[in-house]
CSV table of C-alpha atoms in Angstrom, one decimal:
chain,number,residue,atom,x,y,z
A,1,UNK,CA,81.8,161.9,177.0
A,2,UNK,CA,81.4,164.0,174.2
A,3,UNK,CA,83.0,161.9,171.9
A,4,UNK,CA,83.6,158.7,173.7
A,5,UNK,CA,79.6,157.5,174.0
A,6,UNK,CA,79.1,158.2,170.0
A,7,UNK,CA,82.0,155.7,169.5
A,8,UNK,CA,80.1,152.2,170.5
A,9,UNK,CA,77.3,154.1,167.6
A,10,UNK,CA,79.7,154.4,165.0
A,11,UNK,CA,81.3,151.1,165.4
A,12,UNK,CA,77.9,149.1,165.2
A,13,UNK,CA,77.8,150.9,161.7
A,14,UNK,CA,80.9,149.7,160.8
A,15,UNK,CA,80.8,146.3,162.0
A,16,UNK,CA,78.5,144.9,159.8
A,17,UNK,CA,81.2,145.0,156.8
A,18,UNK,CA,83.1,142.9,158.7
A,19,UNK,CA,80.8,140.0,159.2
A,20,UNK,CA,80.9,138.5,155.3
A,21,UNK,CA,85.2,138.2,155.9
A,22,UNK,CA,85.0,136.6,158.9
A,23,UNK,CA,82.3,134.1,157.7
A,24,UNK,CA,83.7,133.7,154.7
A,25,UNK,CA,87.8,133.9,155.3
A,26,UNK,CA,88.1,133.0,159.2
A,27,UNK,CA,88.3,129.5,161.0
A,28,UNK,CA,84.3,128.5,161.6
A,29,UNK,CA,84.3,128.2,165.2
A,30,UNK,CA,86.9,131.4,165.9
A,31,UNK,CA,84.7,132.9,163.1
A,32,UNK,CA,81.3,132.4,165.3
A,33,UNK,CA,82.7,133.1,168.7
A,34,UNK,CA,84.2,136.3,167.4
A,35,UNK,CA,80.8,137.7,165.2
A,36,UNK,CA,79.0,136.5,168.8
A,37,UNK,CA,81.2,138.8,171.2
A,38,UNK,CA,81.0,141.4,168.2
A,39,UNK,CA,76.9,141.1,167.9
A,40,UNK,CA,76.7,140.7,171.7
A,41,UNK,CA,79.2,143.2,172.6
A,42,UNK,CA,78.1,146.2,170.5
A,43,UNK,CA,74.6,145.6,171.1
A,44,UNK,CA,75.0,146.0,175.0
A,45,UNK,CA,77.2,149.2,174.1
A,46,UNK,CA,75.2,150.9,172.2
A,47,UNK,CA,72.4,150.4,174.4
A,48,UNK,CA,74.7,151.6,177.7
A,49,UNK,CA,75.7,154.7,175.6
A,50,UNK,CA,71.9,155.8,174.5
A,51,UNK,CA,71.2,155.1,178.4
A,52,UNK,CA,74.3,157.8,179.4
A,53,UNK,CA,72.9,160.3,176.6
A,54,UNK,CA,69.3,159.7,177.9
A,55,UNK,CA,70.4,160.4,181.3
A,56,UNK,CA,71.7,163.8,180.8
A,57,UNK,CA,68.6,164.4,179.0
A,58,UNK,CA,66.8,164.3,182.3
A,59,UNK,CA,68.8,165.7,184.8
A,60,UNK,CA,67.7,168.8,182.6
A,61,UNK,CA,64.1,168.8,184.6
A,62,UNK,CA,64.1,170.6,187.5
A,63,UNK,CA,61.3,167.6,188.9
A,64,UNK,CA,63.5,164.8,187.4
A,65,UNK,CA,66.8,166.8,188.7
A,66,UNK,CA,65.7,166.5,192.6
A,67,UNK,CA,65.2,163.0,192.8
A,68,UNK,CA,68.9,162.9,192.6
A,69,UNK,CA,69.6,166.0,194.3
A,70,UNK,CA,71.7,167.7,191.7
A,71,UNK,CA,71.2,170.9,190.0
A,72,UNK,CA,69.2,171.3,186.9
A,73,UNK,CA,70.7,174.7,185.7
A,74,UNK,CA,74.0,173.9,186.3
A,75,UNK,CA,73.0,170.1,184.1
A,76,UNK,CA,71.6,172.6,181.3
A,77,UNK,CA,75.1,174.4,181.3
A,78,UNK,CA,77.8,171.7,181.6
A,79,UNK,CA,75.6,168.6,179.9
A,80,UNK,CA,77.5,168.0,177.2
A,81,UNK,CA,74.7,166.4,174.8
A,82,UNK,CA,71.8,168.6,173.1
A,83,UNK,CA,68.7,167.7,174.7
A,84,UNK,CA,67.6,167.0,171.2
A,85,UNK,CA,70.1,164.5,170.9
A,86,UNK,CA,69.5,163.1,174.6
A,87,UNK,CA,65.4,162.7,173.8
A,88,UNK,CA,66.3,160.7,170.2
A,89,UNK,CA,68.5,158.5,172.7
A,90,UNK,CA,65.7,157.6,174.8
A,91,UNK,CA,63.3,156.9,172.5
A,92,UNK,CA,65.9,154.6,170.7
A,93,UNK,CA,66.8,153.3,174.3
A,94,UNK,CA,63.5,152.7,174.7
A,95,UNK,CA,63.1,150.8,171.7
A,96,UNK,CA,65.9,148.6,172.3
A,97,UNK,CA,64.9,147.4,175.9
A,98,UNK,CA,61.7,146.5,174.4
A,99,UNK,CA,63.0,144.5,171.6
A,100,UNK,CA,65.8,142.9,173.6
A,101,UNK,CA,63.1,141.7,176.2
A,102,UNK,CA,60.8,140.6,173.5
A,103,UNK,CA,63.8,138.3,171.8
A,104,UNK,CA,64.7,136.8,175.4
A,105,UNK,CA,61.2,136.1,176.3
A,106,UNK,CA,60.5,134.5,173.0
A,107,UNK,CA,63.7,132.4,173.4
A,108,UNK,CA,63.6,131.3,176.7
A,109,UNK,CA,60.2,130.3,176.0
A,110,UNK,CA,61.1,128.2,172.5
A,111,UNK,CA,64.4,126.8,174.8
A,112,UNK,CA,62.1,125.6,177.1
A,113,UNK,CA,59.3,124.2,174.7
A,114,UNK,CA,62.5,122.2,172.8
A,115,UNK,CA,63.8,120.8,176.1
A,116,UNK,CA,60.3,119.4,176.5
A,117,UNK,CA,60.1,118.1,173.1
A,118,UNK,CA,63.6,116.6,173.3
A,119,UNK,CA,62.6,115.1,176.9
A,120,UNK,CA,59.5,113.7,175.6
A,121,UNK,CA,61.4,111.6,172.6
A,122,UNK,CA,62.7,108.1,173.5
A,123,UNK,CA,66.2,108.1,171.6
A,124,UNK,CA,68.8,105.3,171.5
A,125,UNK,CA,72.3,107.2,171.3
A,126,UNK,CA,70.1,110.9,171.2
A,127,UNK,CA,69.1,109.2,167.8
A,128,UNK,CA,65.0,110.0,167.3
A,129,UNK,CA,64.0,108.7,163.6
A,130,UNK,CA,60.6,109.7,163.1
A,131,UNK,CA,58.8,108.0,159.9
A,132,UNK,CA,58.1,110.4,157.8
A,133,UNK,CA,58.8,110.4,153.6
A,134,UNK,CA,59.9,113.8,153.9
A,135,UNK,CA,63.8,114.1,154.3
A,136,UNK,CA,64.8,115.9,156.9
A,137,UNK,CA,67.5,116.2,159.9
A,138,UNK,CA,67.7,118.1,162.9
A,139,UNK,CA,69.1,119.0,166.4
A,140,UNK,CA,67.0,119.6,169.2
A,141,UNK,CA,69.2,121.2,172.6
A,142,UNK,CA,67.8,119.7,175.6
A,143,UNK,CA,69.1,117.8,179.0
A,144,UNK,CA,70.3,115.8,176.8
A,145,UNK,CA,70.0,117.4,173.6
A,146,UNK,CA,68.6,114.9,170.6
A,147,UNK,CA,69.2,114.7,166.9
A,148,UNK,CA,66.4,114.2,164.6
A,149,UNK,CA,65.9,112.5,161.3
A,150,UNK,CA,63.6,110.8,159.4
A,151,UNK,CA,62.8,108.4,157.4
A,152,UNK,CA,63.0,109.8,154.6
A,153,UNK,CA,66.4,111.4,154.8
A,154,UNK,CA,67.7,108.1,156.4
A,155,UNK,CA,66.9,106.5,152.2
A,156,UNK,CA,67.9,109.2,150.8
A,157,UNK,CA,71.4,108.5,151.9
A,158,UNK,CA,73.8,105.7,151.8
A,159,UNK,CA,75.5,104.5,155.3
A,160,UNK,CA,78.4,106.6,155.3
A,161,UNK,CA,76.4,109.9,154.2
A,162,UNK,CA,74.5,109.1,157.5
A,163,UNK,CA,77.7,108.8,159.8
A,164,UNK,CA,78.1,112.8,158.0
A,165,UNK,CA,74.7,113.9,158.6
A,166,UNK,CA,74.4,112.6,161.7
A,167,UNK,CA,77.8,113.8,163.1
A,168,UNK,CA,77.0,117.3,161.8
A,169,UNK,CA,74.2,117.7,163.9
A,170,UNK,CA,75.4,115.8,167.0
A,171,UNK,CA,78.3,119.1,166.5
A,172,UNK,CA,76.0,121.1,166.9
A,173,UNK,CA,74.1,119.9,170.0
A,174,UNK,CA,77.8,119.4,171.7
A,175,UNK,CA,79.4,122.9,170.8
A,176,UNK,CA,76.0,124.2,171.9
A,177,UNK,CA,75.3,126.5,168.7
A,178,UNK,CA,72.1,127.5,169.9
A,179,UNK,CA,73.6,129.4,172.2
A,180,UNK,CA,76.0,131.6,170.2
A,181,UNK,CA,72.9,132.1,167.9
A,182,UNK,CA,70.8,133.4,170.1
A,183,UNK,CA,73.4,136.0,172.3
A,184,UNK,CA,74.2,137.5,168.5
A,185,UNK,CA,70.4,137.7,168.1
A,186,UNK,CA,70.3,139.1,171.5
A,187,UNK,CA,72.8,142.0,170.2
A,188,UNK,CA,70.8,142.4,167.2
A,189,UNK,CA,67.4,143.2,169.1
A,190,UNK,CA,69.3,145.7,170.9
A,191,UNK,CA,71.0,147.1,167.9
A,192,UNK,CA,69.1,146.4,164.6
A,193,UNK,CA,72.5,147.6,162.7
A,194,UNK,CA,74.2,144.4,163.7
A,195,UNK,CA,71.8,142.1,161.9
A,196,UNK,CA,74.3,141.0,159.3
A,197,UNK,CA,76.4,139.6,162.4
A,198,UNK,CA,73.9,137.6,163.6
A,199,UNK,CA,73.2,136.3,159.9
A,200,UNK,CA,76.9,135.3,159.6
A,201,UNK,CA,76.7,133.4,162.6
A,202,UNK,CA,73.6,131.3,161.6
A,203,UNK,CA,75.7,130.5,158.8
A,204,UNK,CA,79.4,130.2,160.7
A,205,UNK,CA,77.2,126.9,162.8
A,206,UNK,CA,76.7,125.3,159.5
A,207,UNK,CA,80.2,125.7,158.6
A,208,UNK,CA,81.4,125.1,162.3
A,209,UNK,CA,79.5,122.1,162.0
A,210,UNK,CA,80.9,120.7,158.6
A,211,UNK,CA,84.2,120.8,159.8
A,212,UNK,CA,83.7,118.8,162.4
A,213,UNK,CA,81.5,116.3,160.7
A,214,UNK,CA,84.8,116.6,158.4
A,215,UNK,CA,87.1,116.3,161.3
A,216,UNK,CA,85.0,113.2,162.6
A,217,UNK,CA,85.3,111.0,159.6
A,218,UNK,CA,88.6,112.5,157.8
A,219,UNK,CA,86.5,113.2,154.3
A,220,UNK,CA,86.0,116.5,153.1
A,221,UNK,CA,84.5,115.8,149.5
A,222,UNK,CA,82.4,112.9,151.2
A,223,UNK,CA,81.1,115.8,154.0
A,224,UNK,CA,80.7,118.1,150.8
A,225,UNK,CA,78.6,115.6,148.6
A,226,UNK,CA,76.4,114.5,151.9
A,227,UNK,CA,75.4,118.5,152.6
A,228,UNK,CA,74.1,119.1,148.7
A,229,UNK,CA,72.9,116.1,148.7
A,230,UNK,CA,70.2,116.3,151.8
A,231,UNK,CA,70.3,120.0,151.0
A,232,UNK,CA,68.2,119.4,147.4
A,233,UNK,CA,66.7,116.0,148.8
A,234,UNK,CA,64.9,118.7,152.1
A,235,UNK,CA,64.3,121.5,149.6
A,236,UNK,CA,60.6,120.7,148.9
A,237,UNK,CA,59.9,119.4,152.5
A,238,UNK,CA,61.4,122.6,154.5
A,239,UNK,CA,58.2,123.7,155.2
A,240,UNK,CA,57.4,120.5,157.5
A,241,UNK,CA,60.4,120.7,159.7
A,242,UNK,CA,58.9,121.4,163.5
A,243,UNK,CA,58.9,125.2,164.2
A,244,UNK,CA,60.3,125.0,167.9
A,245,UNK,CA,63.8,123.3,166.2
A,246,UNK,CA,64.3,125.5,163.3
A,247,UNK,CA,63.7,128.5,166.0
A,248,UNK,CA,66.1,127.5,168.2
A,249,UNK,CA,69.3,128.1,165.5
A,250,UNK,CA,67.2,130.4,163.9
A,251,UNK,CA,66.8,128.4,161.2
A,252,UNK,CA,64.1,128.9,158.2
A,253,UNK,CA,65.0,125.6,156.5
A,254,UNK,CA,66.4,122.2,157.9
A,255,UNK,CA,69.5,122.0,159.0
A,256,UNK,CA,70.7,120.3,156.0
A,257,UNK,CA,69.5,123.6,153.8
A,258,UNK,CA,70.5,125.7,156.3
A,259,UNK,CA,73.0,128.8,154.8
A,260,UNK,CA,73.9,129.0,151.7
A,261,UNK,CA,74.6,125.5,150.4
A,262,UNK,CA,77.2,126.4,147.6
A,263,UNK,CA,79.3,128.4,149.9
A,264,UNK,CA,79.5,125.1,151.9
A,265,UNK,CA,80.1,123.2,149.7
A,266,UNK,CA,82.8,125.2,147.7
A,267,UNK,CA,84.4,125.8,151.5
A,268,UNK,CA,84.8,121.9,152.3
A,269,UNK,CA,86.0,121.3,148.9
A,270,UNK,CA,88.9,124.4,149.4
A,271,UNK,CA,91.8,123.6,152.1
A,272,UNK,CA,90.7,124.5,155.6
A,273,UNK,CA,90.6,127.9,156.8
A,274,UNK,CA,92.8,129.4,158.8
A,275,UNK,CA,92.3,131.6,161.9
A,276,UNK,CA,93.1,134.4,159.8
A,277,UNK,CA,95.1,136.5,162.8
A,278,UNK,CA,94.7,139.8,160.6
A,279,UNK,CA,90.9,139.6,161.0
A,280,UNK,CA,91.3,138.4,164.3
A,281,UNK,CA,93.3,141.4,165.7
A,282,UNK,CA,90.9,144.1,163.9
A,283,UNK,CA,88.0,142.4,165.7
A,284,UNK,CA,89.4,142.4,168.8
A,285,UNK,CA,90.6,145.8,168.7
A,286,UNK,CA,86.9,146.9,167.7
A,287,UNK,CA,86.1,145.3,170.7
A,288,UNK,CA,88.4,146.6,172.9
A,289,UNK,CA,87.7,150.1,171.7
A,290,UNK,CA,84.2,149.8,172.1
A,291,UNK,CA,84.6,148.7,176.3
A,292,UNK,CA,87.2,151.5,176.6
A,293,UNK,CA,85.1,153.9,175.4
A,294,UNK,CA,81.6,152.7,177.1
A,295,UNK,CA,83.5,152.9,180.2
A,296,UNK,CA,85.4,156.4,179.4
A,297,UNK,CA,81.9,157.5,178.5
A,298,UNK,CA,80.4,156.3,182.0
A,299,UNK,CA,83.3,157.4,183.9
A,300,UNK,CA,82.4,161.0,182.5
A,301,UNK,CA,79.0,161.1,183.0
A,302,UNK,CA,79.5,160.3,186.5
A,303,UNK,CA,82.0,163.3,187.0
A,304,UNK,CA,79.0,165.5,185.3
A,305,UNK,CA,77.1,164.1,187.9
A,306,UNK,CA,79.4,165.3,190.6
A,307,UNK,CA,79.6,168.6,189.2
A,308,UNK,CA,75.5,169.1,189.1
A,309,UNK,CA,75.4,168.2,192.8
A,310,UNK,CA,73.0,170.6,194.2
């Protein structure tokens, strides 16, 4: 345990130069599912391991020590951890328990208001068009899910610009990107070091997204020209896009704005990415290193446990 519960720390410190690579060099939807696990993964690590150095913190009190029957002198001899070091964990722990609940509370509660909003919208196809001059386009997940777009956008592009747009968000209602954006938010709550994971993957959607829109009509330029195209059409109108959407994929802009536009737009003009298996196996190994050692550390606390049996 001395060693093994820092390791989960150190990675989340590392991780986060990973995430521009695999947004930027990695298949889109291998790219999000692996900055997910990562953000996901490390965040529930890190919180396990300040947990195990909080724990051995209090086993130091004699009070706290008898509750489970073990031996607070022999704890202060044998812990392994400063208590200095075990009171920073649980203040940290502490933190991150807050934060985590406050981000699932707050998203279970914007899931649920967009389900309502989606359930409330008579659709033909999941289509809602909404008159409104402003362009703009968006997903709403629900039971079933519905894709948004107004007037405005609808003359701001020609027939097959709509068949992109609206194939780009129908993607991301049917590969359920919400949901990988909110577990690496989740990890990020916990962790606030794996931030620039959950960024990536608010970005990986988009790009998941174009390359199925892609995929769906067999034009890349045409995908391309149809994202900067509603992109600068919904640049002065992002600020009328409903809240409970844009929340949802943790948007700030609409969907078409969403990420940064010329890196889109540069990727679908390139040749498709590839899964990248380099990138792949150093994520994975993170990974796997960081549930070896969260359970080596666990293991070992509990044999400290054992040994402070009173």
């Amino acid at each position: 345990m001395r060693i093994a519960v820092y390791i989960p720390l150190l990675l989340s410190l590392l991780a986060p130069l990973g995430a521009r690579p695999l947004a930027e060099r990695c298949e889109p939807r291998l790219a999000t599912w692996l900055l997910t696990a990562s953000a996901l993964l490390l965040g529930t690590a890190t919180t396990i391991s300040l947990g195990l150095l909080t724990i051995t913190g209090l086993i130091r009190f004699p009070q706290l020590a008898g509750l489970g029957h073990w031996s607070a002198h022999t704890a202060q001899r044998d812990d392994p951890a400063e208590l200095s070091v075990a009171l920073i964990a649980g203040l940290l722990l502490g933190a991150a328990v807050l934060m985590a609940a406050r981000m699932l509370w707050r998203r279970a509660r914007t899931l649920a208001t967009a389900a309502l909003e989606a359930a409330c919208m008579p659709a033909e196809d999941g289509l809602v068009v909404i008159e409104d001059e402003a362009p703009n386009a968006f997903a709403i997940p629900g039971l079933p899910g519905r894709v948004v777009v107004s007037t405005g956008m609808l003359h701001t592009l020609d027939e097959t610009e709509r068949h992109i747009l609206l194939a780009h968000e129908r993607a991301h209602l049917t590969s359920r990107h919400y949901a990988f954006v909110a577990l690496a938010q989740l990890g990020a709550a916990a962790n606030p070091l794996l931030r620039p994971l959950a960024t990536a993957v608010t970005y990986t959607i988009e790009r998941w997204a174009d390359e199925s829109a892609a995929a769906a009509t067999g034009d890349r330029e045409g995908v391309a020209r149809t994202v900067g195209k509603a992109a600068l059409a919904a640049h002065h109108a992002s600020g009328r896009t409903p809240g409970a959407a844009l929340a949802i994929l943790g948007r700030r802009t609409p969907l078409a704005a969403a990420g940064p536009v010329p890196r889109r737009v540069a990727a679908l003009l390139a040749p498709p990415f590839g899964r990248h298996p380099v990138l792949a196996a150093v994520t994975a190994t993170v990974l796997a290193v960081t549930v070896l050692s969260t359970a080596e550390a666990a293991h070992d606390l509990h044999l400290l446990l054992e040994a402070v049996g009173a």
